[in-house]
Amino acid sequence: MIGVFDSGFGGLTVLKEFLRLLPEYDYIYLGDNARAPYGDKSDEAIYNYTKEAVDFLFKQGCELVIIACHTASSKALRKIQQEYLPKNYPESRVLGVVAPTVEEAVKLSRYHKLGVIGTTATINSGVYKKELEKLRSDLEIYQQACPLLVPLIEEGWIKKPEARMILKKYLQPLKIKQIDTLILGCTHYPLMIKDISRLMGKNVKVINPAAIAAEKLSGYLKRHEEIEKKLEKNGKLVFYTTDDIEKFKNFGKKFLGGNIEEVKKTNL
Ligand code: DGL
């Protein structure tokens, strides 16, 4: 089974792309809704929560876990890969969303002027900037934390003029710098991709990491037969939340773009 982990609903935008491209595999999705958002939490809290989530998914039988949450990918993934996995699950793998996204962004950027938007924790981690700079040393990188976007999206306010006004305020500094590529470094932002693209203008490529993560996962599975052959392929889908089941079903469908039939609760 492939485990997909997020702090809450946002990772469903990533799962949606996995299901589109790789529908044959069995997936378990875990949303830590009771402790979300992660974007304003301390490094220690984000690491501990992510570790518990990954542990839960491995105990359910996952061979591979994708951390769909950019905040957890930025703050916890490296330590999980380097310290936690070798000690606890040396045969299993945990992948994040940052590395695949930056590879694609650098390929697509024409003038090497990139912008990154994300939660406060993701932007403060500087992980996107560091990973981009590893690929090329001549990039101009501009980052912008957008802490109000997650609550606005979760409140269903994306079509309201107030949300567009806030978005404009966040994007303006990146526009002034004339970036040519913008990374949506948060699971929620693909829900506002049309507004973001419109505000940035036609000369800016807007990168949706959810779609890239699916393509990269497909490539990864082709390259790693030893993992791929262990994965069940019955198209089965199981959802877990750490909070209210009905709320997960109702809110989740707008992120997944389809109904969520069966959800189980876990306290991790
Ligand atoms: N999933 C988070 C991310 O992609 C956004 C929500 C949160 O702050 O927990 O960064």
GROMACS .gro file of C-alpha atoms and ligand atoms in nm:
model
  278
    1MET     CA    1   0.000   0.000   0.000
    2ILE     CA    2   0.101   0.358  -0.060
    3GLY     CA    3   0.048   0.590   0.237
    4VAL     CA    4  -0.030   0.955   0.176
    5PHE     CA    5   0.007   1.182   0.473
    6ASP     CA    6  -0.101   1.540   0.528
    7SER     CA    7  -0.173   1.765   0.824
    8GLY     CA    8  -0.537   1.773   0.714
    9PHE     CA    9  -0.737   1.798   0.394
   10GLY     CA   10  -0.479   1.958   0.165
   11GLY     CA   11  -0.298   1.635   0.078
   12LEU     CA   12  -0.616   1.520  -0.092
   13THR     CA   13  -0.515   1.750  -0.381
   14VAL     CA   14  -0.205   1.530  -0.412
   15LEU     CA   15  -0.396   1.204  -0.373
   16LYS     CA   16  -0.633   1.324  -0.648
   17GLU     CA   17  -0.338   1.340  -0.889
   18PHE     CA   18  -0.209   0.997  -0.776
   19LEU     CA   19  -0.550   0.847  -0.842
   20ARG     CA   20  -0.563   1.010  -1.183
   21LEU     CA   21  -0.222   0.883  -1.292
   22LEU     CA   22  -0.176   0.566  -1.086
   23PRO     CA   23  -0.528   0.439  -1.007
   24GLU     CA   24  -0.430   0.073  -0.985
   25TYR     CA   25  -0.248   0.097  -0.652
   26ASP     CA   26  -0.399   0.069  -0.301
   27TYR     CA   27  -0.375   0.388  -0.096
   28ILE     CA   28  -0.422   0.489   0.267
   29TYR     CA   29  -0.468   0.859   0.328
   30LEU     CA   30  -0.411   1.003   0.674
   31GLY     CA   31  -0.515   1.356   0.764
   32ASP     CA   32  -0.404   1.476   1.106
   33ASN     CA   33  -0.698   1.716   1.118
   34ALA     CA   34  -0.713   1.729   1.497
   35ARG     CA   35  -0.368   1.891   1.510
   36ALA     CA   36  -0.380   2.091   1.186
   37PRO     CA   37  -0.269   2.341   1.078
   38TYR     CA   38   0.100   2.252   1.095
   39GLY     CA   39   0.204   2.571   0.916
   40ASP     CA   40   0.232   2.778   1.232
   41LYS     CA   41   0.374   2.505   1.462
   42SER     CA   42   0.726   2.466   1.601
   43ASP     CA   43   0.990   2.248   1.434
   44GLU     CA   44   0.969   2.001   1.719
   45ALA     CA   45   0.591   1.966   1.702
   46ILE     CA   46   0.595   1.924   1.322
   47TYR     CA   47   0.866   1.656   1.344
   48ASN     CA   48   0.694   1.462   1.623
   49TYR     CA   49   0.352   1.473   1.458
   50THR     CA   50   0.496   1.366   1.123
   51LYS     CA   51   0.690   1.082   1.282
   52GLU     CA   52   0.375   0.953   1.453
   53ALA     CA   53   0.182   0.973   1.128
   54VAL     CA   54   0.448   0.789   0.929
   55ASP     CA   55   0.469   0.526   1.200
   56PHE     CA   56   0.092   0.478   1.187
   57LEU     CA   57   0.098   0.432   0.809
   58PHE     CA   58   0.378   0.175   0.825
   59LYS     CA   59   0.189  -0.014   1.095
   60GLN     CA   60  -0.110  -0.029   0.857
   61GLY     CA   61   0.113  -0.209   0.607
   62CYS     CA   62   0.240   0.068   0.381
   63GLU     CA   63   0.570   0.002   0.203
   64LEU     CA   64   0.598   0.357   0.080
   65VAL     CA   65   0.475   0.682   0.236
   66ILE     CA   66   0.443   1.014   0.057
   67ILE     CA   67   0.443   1.320   0.277
   68ALA     CA   68   0.206   1.536   0.074
   69CYS     CA   69   0.223   1.824   0.322
   70HIS     CA   70   0.481   2.088   0.227
   71THR     CA   71   0.523   2.198   0.587
   72ALA     CA   72   0.601   1.843   0.702
   73SER     CA   73   0.818   1.782   0.394
   74SER     CA   74   1.016   2.098   0.473
   75LYS     CA   75   1.050   2.050   0.845
   76ALA     CA   76   1.052   1.677   0.910
   77LEU     CA   77   1.130   1.471   0.600
   78ARG     CA   78   1.507   1.488   0.608
   79LYS     CA   79   1.530   1.379   0.974
   80ILE     CA   80   1.279   1.102   0.913
   81GLN     CA   81   1.478   0.974   0.614
   82GLN     CA   82   1.816   1.003   0.784
   83GLU     CA   83   1.744   0.902   1.144
   84TYR     CA   84   1.402   0.750   1.194
   85LEU     CA   85   1.372   0.520   0.893
   86PRO     CA   86   1.710   0.346   0.909
   87LYS     CA   87   1.645   0.260   1.276
   88ASN     CA   88   1.280   0.161   1.251
   89TYR     CA   89   1.182   0.066   0.895
   90PRO     CA   90   1.502   0.019   0.695
   91GLU     CA   91   1.317  -0.156   0.410
   92SER     CA   92   1.054   0.114   0.366
   93ARG     CA   93   1.065   0.453   0.198
   94VAL     CA   94   0.931   0.801   0.274
   95LEU     CA   95   0.922   1.064   0.000
   96GLY     CA   96   0.821   1.429   0.009
   97VAL     CA   97   0.698   1.692  -0.232
   98VAL     CA   98   0.979   1.951  -0.229
   99ALA     CA   99   1.255   1.775  -0.428
  100PRO     CA  100   1.034   1.675  -0.724
  101THR     CA  101   0.883   2.024  -0.739
  102VAL     CA  102   1.211   2.213  -0.748
  103GLU     CA  103   1.351   1.988  -1.023
  104GLU     CA  104   1.055   2.067  -1.243
  105ALA     CA  105   1.055   2.437  -1.157
  106VAL     CA  106   1.419   2.478  -1.256
  107LYS     CA  107   1.354   2.298  -1.583
  108LEU     CA  108   1.060   2.524  -1.666
  109SER     CA  109   1.206   2.856  -1.556
  110ARG     CA  110   1.333   3.053  -1.854
  111TYR     CA  111   1.501   3.348  -1.687
  112HIS     CA  112   1.585   3.170  -1.359
  113LYS     CA  113   1.375   3.406  -1.149
  114LEU     CA  114   1.157   3.196  -0.922
  115GLY     CA  115   0.901   3.264  -0.653
  116VAL     CA  116   0.786   3.031  -0.376
  117ILE     CA  117   0.472   3.072  -0.169
  118GLY     CA  118   0.386   2.854   0.132
  119THR     CA  119   0.297   2.845   0.499
  120THR     CA  120   0.506   3.041   0.747
  121ALA     CA  121   0.687   2.722   0.858
  122THR     CA  122   0.768   2.617   0.501
  123ILE     CA  123   0.901   2.958   0.404
  124ASN     CA  124   1.096   3.003   0.729
  125SER     CA  125   1.258   2.663   0.680
  126GLY     CA  126   1.421   2.796   0.361
  127VAL     CA  127   1.408   2.439   0.228
  128TYR     CA  128   1.270   2.535  -0.113
  129LYS     CA  129   1.543   2.795  -0.156
  130LYS     CA  130   1.816   2.553  -0.048
  131GLU     CA  131   1.693   2.275  -0.275
  132LEU     CA  132   1.665   2.513  -0.570
  133GLU     CA  133   2.015   2.645  -0.510
  134LYS     CA  134   2.150   2.290  -0.506
  135LEU     CA  135   2.032   2.252  -0.866
  136ARG     CA  136   2.162   2.585  -0.997
  137SER     CA  137   2.370   2.856  -0.837
  138ASP     CA  138   2.256   3.144  -1.058
  139LEU     CA  139   1.888   3.153  -0.956
  140GLU     CA  140   1.707   3.454  -0.817
  141ILE     CA  141   1.463   3.320  -0.557
  142TYR     CA  142   1.192   3.519  -0.385
  143GLN     CA  143   0.981   3.369  -0.109
  144GLN     CA  144   0.653   3.477   0.042
  145ALA     CA  145   0.468   3.325   0.338
  146CYS     CA  146   0.090   3.339   0.289
  147PRO     CA  147  -0.050   3.235   0.630
  148LEU     CA  148  -0.403   3.359   0.560
  149LEU     CA  149  -0.461   3.145   0.252
  150VAL     CA  150  -0.509   2.807   0.427
  151PRO     CA  151  -0.789   2.933   0.657
  152LEU     CA  152  -0.954   3.124   0.370
  153ILE     CA  153  -0.953   2.813   0.152
  154GLU     CA  154  -1.080   2.592   0.435
  155GLU     CA  155  -1.359   2.840   0.506
  156GLY     CA  156  -1.467   2.812   0.142
  157TRP     CA  157  -1.391   3.180   0.080
  158ILE     CA  158  -1.188   3.142  -0.237
  159LYS     CA  159  -1.443   3.312  -0.460
  160LYS     CA  160  -1.491   3.607  -0.223
  161PRO     CA  161  -1.340   3.945  -0.312
  162GLU     CA  162  -1.169   3.957   0.030
  163ALA     CA  163  -0.975   3.638  -0.052
  164ARG     CA  164  -0.869   3.775  -0.389
  165MET     CA  165  -0.758   4.099  -0.224
  166ILE     CA  166  -0.542   3.912   0.026
  167LEU     CA  167  -0.398   3.694  -0.247
  168LYS     CA  168  -0.310   4.003  -0.449
  169LYS     CA  169  -0.132   4.153  -0.152
  170TYR     CA  170   0.077   3.838  -0.106
  171LEU     CA  171   0.164   3.807  -0.476
  172GLN     CA  172   0.246   4.172  -0.539
  173PRO     CA  173   0.608   4.159  -0.407
  174LEU     CA  174   0.676   3.858  -0.634
  175LYS     CA  175   0.522   4.036  -0.932
  176ILE     CA  176   0.740   4.340  -0.872
  177LYS     CA  177   1.047   4.114  -0.890
  178GLN     CA  178   0.924   3.989  -1.229
  179ILE     CA  179   0.959   3.623  -1.148
  180ASP     CA  180   0.894   3.387  -1.439
  181THR     CA  181   0.800   3.077  -1.236
  182LEU     CA  182   0.595   3.044  -0.918
  183ILE     CA  183   0.594   2.735  -0.697
  184LEU     CA  184   0.273   2.671  -0.502
  185GLY     CA  185   0.449   2.537  -0.192
  186CYS     CA  186   0.136   2.434  -0.001
  187THR     CA  187  -0.119   2.160  -0.053
  188HIS     CA  188  -0.410   2.406  -0.046
  189TYR     CA  189  -0.298   2.651  -0.311
  190PRO     CA  190  -0.392   2.443  -0.617
  191LEU     CA  191  -0.752   2.526  -0.521
  192MET     CA  192  -0.674   2.890  -0.605
  193ILE     CA  193  -0.453   2.818  -0.905
  194LYS     CA  194  -0.679   3.001  -1.151
  195ASP     CA  195  -0.677   3.321  -0.944
  196ILE     CA  196  -0.306   3.291  -0.880
  197SER     CA  197  -0.231   3.246  -1.252
  198ARG     CA  198  -0.456   3.537  -1.345
  199LEU     CA  199  -0.294   3.768  -1.090
  200MET     CA  200   0.060   3.670  -1.188
  201GLY     CA  201  -0.009   3.717  -1.559
  202LYS     CA  202   0.059   3.502  -1.862
  203ASN     CA  203   0.437   3.531  -1.847
  204VAL     CA  204   0.457   3.345  -1.517
  205LYS     CA  205   0.447   2.966  -1.506
  206VAL     CA  206   0.259   2.848  -1.200
  207ILE     CA  207   0.380   2.512  -1.073
  208ASN     CA  208   0.130   2.275  -0.912
  209PRO     CA  209   0.339   2.031  -0.704
  210ALA     CA  210   0.047   1.789  -0.671
  211ALA     CA  211   0.056   1.705  -1.043
  212ILE     CA  212   0.435   1.686  -1.041
  213ALA     CA  213   0.436   1.456  -0.736
  214ALA     CA  214   0.221   1.207  -0.927
  215GLU     CA  215   0.451   1.207  -1.229
  216LYS     CA  216   0.757   1.170  -1.009
  217LEU     CA  217   0.594   0.888  -0.814
  218SER     CA  218   0.524   0.707  -1.137
  219GLY     CA  219   0.890   0.746  -1.241
  220TYR     CA  220   1.007   0.637  -0.895
  221LEU     CA  221   0.801   0.318  -0.909
  222LYS     CA  222   0.942   0.235  -1.251
  223ARG     CA  223   1.297   0.281  -1.122
  224HIS     CA  224   1.241   0.098  -0.791
  225GLU     CA  225   1.106  -0.241  -0.883
  226GLU     CA  226   1.195  -0.377  -0.539
  227ILE     CA  227   0.934  -0.142  -0.384
  228GLU     CA  228   0.686  -0.151  -0.671
  229LYS     CA  229   0.646  -0.528  -0.668
  230LYS     CA  230   0.549  -0.521  -0.300
  231LEU     CA  231   0.258  -0.280  -0.357
  232GLU     CA  232  -0.096  -0.417  -0.379
  233LYS     CA  233  -0.286  -0.319  -0.692
  234ASN     CA  234  -0.659  -0.349  -0.624
  235GLY     CA  235  -0.744   0.021  -0.655
  236LYS     CA  236  -0.843   0.023  -0.285
  237LEU     CA  237  -0.872   0.352  -0.100
  238VAL     CA  238  -0.889   0.395   0.279
  239PHE     CA  239  -0.911   0.728   0.460
  240TYR     CA  240  -0.815   0.803   0.818
  241THR     CA  241  -0.857   1.126   1.011
  242THR     CA  242  -0.759   1.218   1.364
  243ASP     CA  243  -1.070   1.437   1.394
  244ASP     CA  244  -1.437   1.424   1.307
  245ILE     CA  245  -1.533   1.170   1.037
  246GLU     CA  246  -1.832   1.361   0.897
  247LYS     CA  247  -1.633   1.682   0.873
  248PHE     CA  248  -1.359   1.496   0.686
  249LYS     CA  249  -1.612   1.359   0.436
  250ASN     CA  250  -1.777   1.697   0.380
  251PHE     CA  251  -1.467   1.912   0.356
  252GLY     CA  252  -1.254   1.649   0.191
  253LYS     CA  253  -1.462   1.622  -0.123
  254LYS     CA  254  -1.375   1.971  -0.241
  255PHE     CA  255  -1.003   1.890  -0.214
  256LEU     CA  256  -1.031   1.544  -0.367
  257GLY     CA  257  -1.282   1.653  -0.630
  258GLY     CA  258  -1.502   1.352  -0.558
  259ASN     CA  259  -1.698   1.180  -0.284
  260ILE     CA  260  -1.527   1.019   0.012
  261GLU     CA  261  -1.722   0.713   0.112
  262GLU     CA  262  -1.550   0.552   0.405
  263VAL     CA  263  -1.345   0.729   0.670
  264LYS     CA  264  -1.201   0.582   0.989
  265LYS     CA  265  -1.085   0.765   1.297
  266THR     CA  266  -0.749   0.718   1.461
  267ASN     CA  267  -0.585   0.889   1.757
  268LEU     CA  268  -0.236   0.802   1.622
  269DGL     N1  269  -0.066   2.092   0.439
  269DGL     C1  270  -0.001   2.216   0.473
  269DGL     C2  271   0.110   2.244   0.372
  269DGL     O1  272   0.111   2.196   0.262
  269DGL     C3  273  -0.099   2.330   0.480
  269DGL     C4  274  -0.191   2.324   0.599
  269DGL     C5  275  -0.120   2.332   0.732
  269DGL     O2  276  -0.063   2.439   0.765
  269DGL     O3  277  -0.121   2.234   0.802
  269DGL     O4  278   0.201   2.318   0.403
   0.00000   0.00000   0.00000
